[in-house]
Tab-separated table of C-alpha atoms in Angstrom:
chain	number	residue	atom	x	y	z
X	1	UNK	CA	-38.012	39.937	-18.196
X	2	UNK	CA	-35.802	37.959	-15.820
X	3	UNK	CA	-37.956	34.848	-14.286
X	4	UNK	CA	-36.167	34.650	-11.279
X	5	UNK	CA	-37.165	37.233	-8.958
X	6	UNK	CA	-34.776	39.965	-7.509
X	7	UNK	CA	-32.559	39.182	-4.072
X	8	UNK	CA	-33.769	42.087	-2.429
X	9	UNK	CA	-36.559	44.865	-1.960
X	10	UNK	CA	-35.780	48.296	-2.017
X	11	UNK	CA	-34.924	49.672	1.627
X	12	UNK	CA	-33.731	45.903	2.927
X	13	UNK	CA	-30.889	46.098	4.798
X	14	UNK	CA	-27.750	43.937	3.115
X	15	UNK	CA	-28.589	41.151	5.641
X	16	UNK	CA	-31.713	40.649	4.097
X	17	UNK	CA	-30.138	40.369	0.814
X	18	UNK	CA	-30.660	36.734	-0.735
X	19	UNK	CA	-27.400	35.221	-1.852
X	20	UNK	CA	-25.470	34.786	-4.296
X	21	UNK	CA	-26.353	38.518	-5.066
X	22	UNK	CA	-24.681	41.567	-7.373
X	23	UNK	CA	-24.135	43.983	-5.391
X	24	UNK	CA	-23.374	47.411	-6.516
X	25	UNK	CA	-21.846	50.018	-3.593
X	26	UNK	CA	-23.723	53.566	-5.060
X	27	UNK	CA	-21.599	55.918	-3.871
X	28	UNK	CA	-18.037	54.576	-5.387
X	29	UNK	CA	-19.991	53.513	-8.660
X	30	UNK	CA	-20.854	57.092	-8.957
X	31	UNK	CA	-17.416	58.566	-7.701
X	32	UNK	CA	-16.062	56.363	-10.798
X	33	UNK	CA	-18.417	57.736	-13.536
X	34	UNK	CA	-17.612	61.173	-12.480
X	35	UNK	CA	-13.958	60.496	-12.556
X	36	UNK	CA	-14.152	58.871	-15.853
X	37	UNK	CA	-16.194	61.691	-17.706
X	38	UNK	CA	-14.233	64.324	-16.059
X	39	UNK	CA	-10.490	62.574	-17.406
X	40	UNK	CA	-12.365	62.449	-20.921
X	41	UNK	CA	-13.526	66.361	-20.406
X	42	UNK	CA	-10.634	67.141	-19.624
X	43	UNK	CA	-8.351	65.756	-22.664
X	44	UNK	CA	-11.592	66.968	-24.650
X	45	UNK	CA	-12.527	63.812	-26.286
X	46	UNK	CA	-15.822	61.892	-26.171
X	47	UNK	CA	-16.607	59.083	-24.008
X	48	UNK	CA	-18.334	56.468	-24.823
X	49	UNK	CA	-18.811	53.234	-22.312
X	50	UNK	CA	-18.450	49.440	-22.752
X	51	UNK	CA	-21.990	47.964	-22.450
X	52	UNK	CA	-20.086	44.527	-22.629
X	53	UNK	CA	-19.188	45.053	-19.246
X	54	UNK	CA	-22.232	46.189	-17.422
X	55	UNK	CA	-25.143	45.008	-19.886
X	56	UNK	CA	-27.352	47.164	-18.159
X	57	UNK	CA	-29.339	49.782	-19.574
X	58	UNK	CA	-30.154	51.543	-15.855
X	59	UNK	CA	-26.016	51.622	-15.599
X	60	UNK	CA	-26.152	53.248	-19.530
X	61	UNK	CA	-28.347	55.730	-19.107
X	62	UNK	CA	-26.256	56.504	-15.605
X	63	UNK	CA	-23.711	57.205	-17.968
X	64	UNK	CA	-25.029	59.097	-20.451
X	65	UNK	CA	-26.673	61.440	-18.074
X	66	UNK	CA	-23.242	62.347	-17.063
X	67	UNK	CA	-21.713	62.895	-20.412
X	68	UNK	CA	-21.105	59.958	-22.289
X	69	UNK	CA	-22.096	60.187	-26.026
X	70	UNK	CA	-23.334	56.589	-26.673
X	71	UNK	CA	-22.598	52.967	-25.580
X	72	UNK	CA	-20.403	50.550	-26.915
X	73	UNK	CA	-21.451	46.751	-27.069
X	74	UNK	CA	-19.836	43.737	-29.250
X	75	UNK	CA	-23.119	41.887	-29.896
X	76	UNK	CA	-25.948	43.060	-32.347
X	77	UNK	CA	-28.403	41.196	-29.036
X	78	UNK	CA	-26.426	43.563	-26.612
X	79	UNK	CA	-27.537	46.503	-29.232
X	80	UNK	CA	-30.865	46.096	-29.451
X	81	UNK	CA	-31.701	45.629	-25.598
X	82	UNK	CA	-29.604	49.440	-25.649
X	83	UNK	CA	-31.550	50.878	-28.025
X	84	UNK	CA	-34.900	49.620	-27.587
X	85	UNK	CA	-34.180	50.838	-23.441
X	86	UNK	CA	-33.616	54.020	-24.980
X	87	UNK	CA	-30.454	54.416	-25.767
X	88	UNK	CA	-29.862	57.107	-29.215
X	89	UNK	CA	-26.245	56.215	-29.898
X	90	UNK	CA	-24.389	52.736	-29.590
X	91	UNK	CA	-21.574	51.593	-31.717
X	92	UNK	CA	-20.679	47.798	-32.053
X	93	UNK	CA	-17.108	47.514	-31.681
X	94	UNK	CA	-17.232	44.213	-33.431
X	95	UNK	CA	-17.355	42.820	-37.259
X	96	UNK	CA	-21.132	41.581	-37.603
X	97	UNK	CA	-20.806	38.520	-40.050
X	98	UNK	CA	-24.160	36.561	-41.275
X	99	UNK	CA	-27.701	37.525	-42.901
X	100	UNK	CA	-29.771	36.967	-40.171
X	101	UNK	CA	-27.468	39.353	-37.758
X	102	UNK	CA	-26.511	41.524	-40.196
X	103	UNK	CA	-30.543	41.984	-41.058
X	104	UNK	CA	-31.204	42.865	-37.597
X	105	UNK	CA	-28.320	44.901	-37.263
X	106	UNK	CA	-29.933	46.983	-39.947
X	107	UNK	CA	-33.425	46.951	-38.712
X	108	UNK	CA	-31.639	48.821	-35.562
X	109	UNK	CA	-30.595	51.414	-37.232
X	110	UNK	CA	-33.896	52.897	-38.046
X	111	UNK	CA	-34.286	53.716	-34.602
X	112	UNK	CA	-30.803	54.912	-33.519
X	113	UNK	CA	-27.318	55.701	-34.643
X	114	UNK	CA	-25.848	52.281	-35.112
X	115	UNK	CA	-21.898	51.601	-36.150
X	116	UNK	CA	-20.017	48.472	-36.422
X	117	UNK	CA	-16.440	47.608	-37.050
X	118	UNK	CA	-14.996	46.268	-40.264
X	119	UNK	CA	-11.946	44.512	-41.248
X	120	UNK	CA	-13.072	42.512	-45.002
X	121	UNK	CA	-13.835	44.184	-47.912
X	122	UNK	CA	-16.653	41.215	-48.429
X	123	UNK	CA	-18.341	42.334	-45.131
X	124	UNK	CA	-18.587	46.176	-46.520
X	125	UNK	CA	-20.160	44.554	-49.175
X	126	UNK	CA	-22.552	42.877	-47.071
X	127	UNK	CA	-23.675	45.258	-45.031
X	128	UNK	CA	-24.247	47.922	-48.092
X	129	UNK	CA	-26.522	45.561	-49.410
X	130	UNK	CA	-28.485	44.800	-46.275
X	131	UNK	CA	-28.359	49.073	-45.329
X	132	UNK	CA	-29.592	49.803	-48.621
X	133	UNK	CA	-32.561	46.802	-48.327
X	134	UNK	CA	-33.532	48.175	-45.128
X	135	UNK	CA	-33.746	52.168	-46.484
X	136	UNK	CA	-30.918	52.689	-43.386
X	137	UNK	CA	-27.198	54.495	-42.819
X	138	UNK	CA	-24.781	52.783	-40.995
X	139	UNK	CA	-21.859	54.286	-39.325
X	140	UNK	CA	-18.791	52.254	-40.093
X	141	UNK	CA	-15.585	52.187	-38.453
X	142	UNK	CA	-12.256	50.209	-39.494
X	143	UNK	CA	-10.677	48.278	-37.112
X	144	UNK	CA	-6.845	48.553	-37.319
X	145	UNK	CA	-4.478	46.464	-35.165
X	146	UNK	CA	-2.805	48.368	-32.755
X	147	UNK	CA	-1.479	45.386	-30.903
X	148	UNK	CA	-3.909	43.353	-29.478
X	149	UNK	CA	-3.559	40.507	-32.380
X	150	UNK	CA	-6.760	39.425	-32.615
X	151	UNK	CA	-8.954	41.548	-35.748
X	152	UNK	CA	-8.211	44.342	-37.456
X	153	UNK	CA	-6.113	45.007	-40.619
X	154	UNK	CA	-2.330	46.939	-40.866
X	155	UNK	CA	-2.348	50.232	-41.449
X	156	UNK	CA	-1.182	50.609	-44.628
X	157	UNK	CA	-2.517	51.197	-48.552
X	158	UNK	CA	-4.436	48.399	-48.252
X	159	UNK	CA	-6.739	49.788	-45.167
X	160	UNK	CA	-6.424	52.667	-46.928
X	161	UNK	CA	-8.456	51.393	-50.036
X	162	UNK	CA	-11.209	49.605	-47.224
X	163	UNK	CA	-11.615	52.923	-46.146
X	164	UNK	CA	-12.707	54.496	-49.812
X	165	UNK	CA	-14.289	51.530	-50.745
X	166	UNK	CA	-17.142	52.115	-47.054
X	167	UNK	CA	-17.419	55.452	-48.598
X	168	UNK	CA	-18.560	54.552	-51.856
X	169	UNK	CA	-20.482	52.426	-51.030
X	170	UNK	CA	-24.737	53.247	-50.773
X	171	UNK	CA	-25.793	53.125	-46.934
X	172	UNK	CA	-22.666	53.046	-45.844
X	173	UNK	CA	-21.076	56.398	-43.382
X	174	UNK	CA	-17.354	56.152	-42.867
X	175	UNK	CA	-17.230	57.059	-39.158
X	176	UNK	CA	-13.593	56.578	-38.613
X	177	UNK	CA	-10.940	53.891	-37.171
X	178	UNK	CA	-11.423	51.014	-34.568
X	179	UNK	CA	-8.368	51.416	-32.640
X	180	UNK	CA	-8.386	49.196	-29.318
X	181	UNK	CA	-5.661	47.186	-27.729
X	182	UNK	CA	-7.126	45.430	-25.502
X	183	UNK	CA	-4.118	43.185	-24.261
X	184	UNK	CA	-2.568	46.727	-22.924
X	185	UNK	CA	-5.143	46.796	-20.398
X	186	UNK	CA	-3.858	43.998	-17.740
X	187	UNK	CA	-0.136	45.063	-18.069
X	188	UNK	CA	0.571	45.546	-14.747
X	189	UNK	CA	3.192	48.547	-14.503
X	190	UNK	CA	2.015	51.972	-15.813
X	191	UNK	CA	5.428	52.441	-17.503
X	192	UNK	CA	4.800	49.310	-19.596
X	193	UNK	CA	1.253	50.007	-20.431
X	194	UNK	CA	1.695	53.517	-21.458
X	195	UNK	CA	4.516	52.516	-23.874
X	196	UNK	CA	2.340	49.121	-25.043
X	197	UNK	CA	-0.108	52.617	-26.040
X	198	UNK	CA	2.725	54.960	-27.508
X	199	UNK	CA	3.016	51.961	-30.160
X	200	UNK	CA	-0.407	51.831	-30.371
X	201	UNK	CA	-0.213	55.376	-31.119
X	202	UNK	CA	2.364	54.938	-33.771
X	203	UNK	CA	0.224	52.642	-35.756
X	204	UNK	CA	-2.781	54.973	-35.405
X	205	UNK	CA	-0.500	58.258	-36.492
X	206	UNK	CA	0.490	56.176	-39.855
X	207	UNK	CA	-2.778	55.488	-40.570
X	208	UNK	CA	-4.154	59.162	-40.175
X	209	UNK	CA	-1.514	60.236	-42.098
X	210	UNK	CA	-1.677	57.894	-45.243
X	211	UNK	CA	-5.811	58.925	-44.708
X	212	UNK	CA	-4.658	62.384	-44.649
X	213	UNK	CA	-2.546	61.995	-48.460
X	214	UNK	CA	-6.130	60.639	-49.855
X	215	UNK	CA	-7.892	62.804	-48.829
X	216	UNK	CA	-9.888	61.658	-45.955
X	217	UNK	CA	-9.945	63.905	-42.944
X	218	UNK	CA	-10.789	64.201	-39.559
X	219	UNK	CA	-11.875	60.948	-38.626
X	220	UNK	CA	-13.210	59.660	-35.486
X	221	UNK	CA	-10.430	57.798	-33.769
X	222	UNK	CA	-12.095	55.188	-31.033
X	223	UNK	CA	-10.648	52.444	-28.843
X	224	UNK	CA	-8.872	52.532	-25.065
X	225	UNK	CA	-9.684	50.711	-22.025
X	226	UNK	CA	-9.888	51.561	-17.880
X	227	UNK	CA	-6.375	50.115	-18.145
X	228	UNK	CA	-5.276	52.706	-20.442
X	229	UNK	CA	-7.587	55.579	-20.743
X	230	UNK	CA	-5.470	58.106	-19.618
X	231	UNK	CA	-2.724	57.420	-22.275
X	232	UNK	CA	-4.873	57.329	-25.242
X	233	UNK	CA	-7.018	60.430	-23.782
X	234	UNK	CA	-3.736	62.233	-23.266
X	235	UNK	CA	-2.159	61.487	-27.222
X	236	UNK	CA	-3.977	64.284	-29.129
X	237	UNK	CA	-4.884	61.021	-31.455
X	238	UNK	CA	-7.983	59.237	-29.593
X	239	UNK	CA	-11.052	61.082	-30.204
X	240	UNK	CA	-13.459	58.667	-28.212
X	241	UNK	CA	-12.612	56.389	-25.272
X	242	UNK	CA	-14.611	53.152	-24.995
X	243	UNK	CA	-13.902	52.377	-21.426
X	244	UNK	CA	-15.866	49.707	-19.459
X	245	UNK	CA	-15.049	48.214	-16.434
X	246	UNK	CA	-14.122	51.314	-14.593
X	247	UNK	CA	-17.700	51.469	-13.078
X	248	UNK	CA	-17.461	48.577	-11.378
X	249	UNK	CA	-13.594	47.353	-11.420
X	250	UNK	CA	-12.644	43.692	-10.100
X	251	UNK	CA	-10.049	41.991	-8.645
X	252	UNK	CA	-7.826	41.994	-11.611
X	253	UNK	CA	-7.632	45.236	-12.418
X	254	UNK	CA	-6.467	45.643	-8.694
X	255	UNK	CA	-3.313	44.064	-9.894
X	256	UNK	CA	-2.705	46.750	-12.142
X	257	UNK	CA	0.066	49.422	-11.014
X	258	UNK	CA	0.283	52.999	-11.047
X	259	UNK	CA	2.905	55.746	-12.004
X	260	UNK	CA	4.274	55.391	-8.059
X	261	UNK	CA	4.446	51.432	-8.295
X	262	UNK	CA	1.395	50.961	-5.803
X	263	UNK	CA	-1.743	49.829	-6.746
X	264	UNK	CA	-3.782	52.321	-9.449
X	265	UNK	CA	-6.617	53.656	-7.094
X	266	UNK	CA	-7.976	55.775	-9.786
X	267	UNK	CA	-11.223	53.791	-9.503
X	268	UNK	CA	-12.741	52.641	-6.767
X	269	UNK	CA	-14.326	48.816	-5.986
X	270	UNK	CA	-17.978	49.392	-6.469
X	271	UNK	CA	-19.189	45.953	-7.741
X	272	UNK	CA	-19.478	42.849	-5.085
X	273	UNK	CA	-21.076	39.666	-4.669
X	274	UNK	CA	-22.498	39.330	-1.521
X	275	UNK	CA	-22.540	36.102	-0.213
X	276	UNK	CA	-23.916	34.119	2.721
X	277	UNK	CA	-21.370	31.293	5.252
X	278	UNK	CA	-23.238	28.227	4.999
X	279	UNK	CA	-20.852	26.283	6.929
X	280	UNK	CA	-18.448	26.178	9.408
X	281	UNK	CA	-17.921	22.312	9.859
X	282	UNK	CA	-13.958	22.140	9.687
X	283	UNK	CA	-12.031	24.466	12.099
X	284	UNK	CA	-10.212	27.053	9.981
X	285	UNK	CA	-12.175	26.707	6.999
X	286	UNK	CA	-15.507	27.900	6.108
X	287	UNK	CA	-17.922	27.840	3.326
X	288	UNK	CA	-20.321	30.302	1.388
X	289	UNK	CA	-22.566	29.531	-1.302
X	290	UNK	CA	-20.814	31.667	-4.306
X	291	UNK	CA	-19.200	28.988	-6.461
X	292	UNK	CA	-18.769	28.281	-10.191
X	293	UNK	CA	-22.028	29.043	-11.271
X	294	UNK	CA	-22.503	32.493	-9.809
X	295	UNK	CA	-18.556	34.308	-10.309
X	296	UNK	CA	-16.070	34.237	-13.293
X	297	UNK	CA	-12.645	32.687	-12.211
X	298	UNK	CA	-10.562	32.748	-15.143
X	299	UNK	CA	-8.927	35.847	-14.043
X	300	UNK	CA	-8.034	34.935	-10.536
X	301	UNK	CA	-9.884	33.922	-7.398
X	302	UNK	CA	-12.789	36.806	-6.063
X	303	UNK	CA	-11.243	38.674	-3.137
X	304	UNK	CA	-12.697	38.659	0.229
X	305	UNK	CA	-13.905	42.792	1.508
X	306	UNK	CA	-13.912	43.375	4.834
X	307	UNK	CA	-13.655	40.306	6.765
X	308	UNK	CA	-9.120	40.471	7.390
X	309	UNK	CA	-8.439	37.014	8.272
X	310	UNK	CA	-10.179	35.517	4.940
X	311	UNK	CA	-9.339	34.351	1.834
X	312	UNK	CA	-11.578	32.705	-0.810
X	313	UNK	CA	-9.228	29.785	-1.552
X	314	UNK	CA	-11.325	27.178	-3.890
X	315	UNK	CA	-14.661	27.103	-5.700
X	316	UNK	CA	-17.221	23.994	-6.404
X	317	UNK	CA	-20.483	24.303	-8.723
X	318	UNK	CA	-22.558	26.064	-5.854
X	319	UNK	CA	-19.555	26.265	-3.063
X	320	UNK	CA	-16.919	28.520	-2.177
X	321	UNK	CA	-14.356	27.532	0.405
X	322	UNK	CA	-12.592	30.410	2.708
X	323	UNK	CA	-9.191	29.942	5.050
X	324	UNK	CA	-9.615	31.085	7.524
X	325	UNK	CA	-6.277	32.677	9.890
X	326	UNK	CA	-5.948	31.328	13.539
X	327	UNK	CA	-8.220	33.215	15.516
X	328	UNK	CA	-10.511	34.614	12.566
X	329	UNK	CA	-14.004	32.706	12.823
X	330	UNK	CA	-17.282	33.654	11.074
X	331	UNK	CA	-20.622	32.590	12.037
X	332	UNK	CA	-23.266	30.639	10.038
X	333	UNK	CA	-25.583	32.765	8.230
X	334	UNK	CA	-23.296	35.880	7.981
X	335	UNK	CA	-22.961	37.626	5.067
X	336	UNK	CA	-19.396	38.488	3.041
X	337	UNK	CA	-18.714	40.725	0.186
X	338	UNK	CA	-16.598	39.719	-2.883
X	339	UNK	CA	-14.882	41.338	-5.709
X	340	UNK	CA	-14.724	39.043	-8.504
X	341	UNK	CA	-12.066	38.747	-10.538
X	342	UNK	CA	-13.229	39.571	-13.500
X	343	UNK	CA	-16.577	41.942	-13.855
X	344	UNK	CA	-17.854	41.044	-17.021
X	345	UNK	CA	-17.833	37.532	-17.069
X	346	UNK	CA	-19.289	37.548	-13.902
X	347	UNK	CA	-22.215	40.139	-14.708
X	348	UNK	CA	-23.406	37.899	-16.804
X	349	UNK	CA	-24.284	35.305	-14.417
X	350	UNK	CA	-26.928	37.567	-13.057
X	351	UNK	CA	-30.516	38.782	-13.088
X	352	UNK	CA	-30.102	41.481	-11.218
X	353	UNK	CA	-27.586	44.450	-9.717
X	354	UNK	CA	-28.348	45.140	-6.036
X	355	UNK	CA	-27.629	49.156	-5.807
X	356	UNK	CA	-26.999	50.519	-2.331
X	357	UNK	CA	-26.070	53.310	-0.030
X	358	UNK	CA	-25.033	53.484	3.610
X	359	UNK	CA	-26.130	49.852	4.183
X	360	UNK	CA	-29.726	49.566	2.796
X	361	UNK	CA	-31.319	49.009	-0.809
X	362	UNK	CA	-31.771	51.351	-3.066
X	363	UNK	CA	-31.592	50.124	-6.721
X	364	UNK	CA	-32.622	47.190	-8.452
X	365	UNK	CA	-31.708	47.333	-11.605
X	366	UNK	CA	-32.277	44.008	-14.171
X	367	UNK	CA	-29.434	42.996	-15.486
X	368	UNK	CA	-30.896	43.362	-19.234
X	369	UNK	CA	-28.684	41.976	-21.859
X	370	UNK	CA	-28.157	39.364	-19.656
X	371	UNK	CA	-27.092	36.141	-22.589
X	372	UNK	CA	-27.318	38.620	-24.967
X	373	UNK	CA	-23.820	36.821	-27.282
X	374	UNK	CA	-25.454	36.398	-30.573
């Protein structure tokens, strides 16, 4: 339970929102689950959602309602506040290293389907031994590098023999292949990003193939991003799309390009930070109170909605500074909406999302796996 109390109540209008507040625009956060399940439908593969991105069990269970098989998350913390909300299904698209997380890990799975990524025969070993302590079956996927250079083995013999060795070994399910490249997602021209996934494609055809000569078929393929969705969901090779930030989408992924060269508007803007002008000392400047402490800014500078004229230019711990254009002015006290440039980061400077519709509160939703990195 968060100790600071929420902005808003429900039916407040958004100028009786406190500030710095999450705001989440209902209508557009709904158009983009519904366009997300419905591209996954469509290529007939599974979708299952990025819980790093939202860390909300109220925004899960949105989800799942609509379609979605499970959750994704990349901490065992981030896994446990989804399960023990209620959610049946959630795959950690991480490697779990250490007794004490690996323990707990366990523990989960006697209440849900739990998976986790692999890359180290030593870590199989480890987490037969603490499966088979804890009486449990977990679902285990291995992660193969598809380009994003970061884990994940080569697809080749040796992945090959990782692969036998999860299913020999007691409490241990071989699910199927981690398959994510996540440095695909920001590319900024669809051209570039849907070839960045054709190789990606390439690595994950050898390995089903060299799986397919020993004997181990049909495996659940799992990775993509909202970058790239609709290239791995269109390859006949993804199985299971582990999109995140589509339901809210930021200020980065506004950079991103589609097949015509203009901005992607497959998803809309449905995540803000509402902020309030707490000064308006120098002429063409002004300042809110969203700084540092309350948006992520190592994607870019948060964008200003709504108000032409501005421009977030600079934050402080607790400050933000706008330019202001000649003849644009903005009164103390008014609010402003922001899309931050990156939504995850940013989420996770919160208590609480702020759902609403046609101007007044409607939601309030804890942001529950809030810290949740360990």
């Amino acid at each position: 339970m968060s100790i600071q109390p929420p902005p808003a109540r429900l039916g407040d209008t958004l100028d009786d929102v406190d500030t710095p507040a999450l705001l989440i625009d209902l209508d557009a956060f709904e158009r983009n689950l519904d366009r997300m399940q419905a591209l996954a439908d469509a290529a007939g593969v599974h979708l299952r959602p990025h819980a790093k991105t939202h860390k909300s069990v109220d925004v899960a269970q949105a989800q799942m309602i609509r379609g979605a098989i499970g959750q994704c998350c990349q901490k065992v913390s981030e896994a446990e506040v989804l399960v023990h909300g209620g959610i049946d299904n959630v795959l950690v698209s991480n490697q779990i290293v250490g007794h004490r997380k690996l323990s707990r890990l366990a523990r989960l799975a006697r209440l849900a389907t739990v998976g986790v990524c692999v890359d180290d025969a030593g870590n199989i070993a480890e987490l037969s031994q603490h499966a088979t302590a804890h009486g449990v079956e977990l679902q285990v996927h291995l992660e193969i590098d598809v380009g994003m250079g970061r884990c994940g083995v080569p697809a080749d013999a040796a992945a090959v023999a990782l692969c036998r060795q999860i299913i020999d070994a007691p409490g241990l399910a071989f699910a199927g292949i981690q398959a994510y490249h996540g440095r695909a997602q920001h590319i900024r021209g669809a051209g570039e990003r849907a070839g960045a996934i054709r190789h990606a494609a390439g690595v994950v055809q050898t390995m089903l193939g060299l799986l397919r000569d020993a004997d181990i078929i049909g495996p659940t393929v799992t990775g993509a991003g909202t970058g790239t969705a609709p290239f791995e969901a269109e390859s006949g090779l993804w199985t299971e799309l582990q999109a995140g930030s589509y339901a809210f989408m930021d200020a980065d992924y506004a950079r991103n390009l589609g097949p015509d060269g203009d901005p992607d508007s497959r998803f809309e803007h449905s995540l803000y930070l509402l902020a309030t002008i707490m000064s308006t000392a120098r002429a063409g400047t002004a300042i809110c109170d969203v700084g540092l402490k309350s948006t992520s800014l190592e994607s870019g500078l948060p964008l200003v909605a709504g108000l032409p004229g501005a421009s977030y230019v600079g934050p402080s711990d607790e400050h933000g500074t706008l330019s202001l254009d000649a003849g644009h002015q903005v009164k103390l006290g008014q609010k402003l909406r922001l899309i931050p440039g990156h939504c995850d980061p940013t989420i996770n400077l919160h208590d609480w999302y702020v759902g609403y519709r046609n101007g007044v509160v409607e939601r309030i939703w804890p942001v529950s796996a809030r810290g949740a990195f360990f």
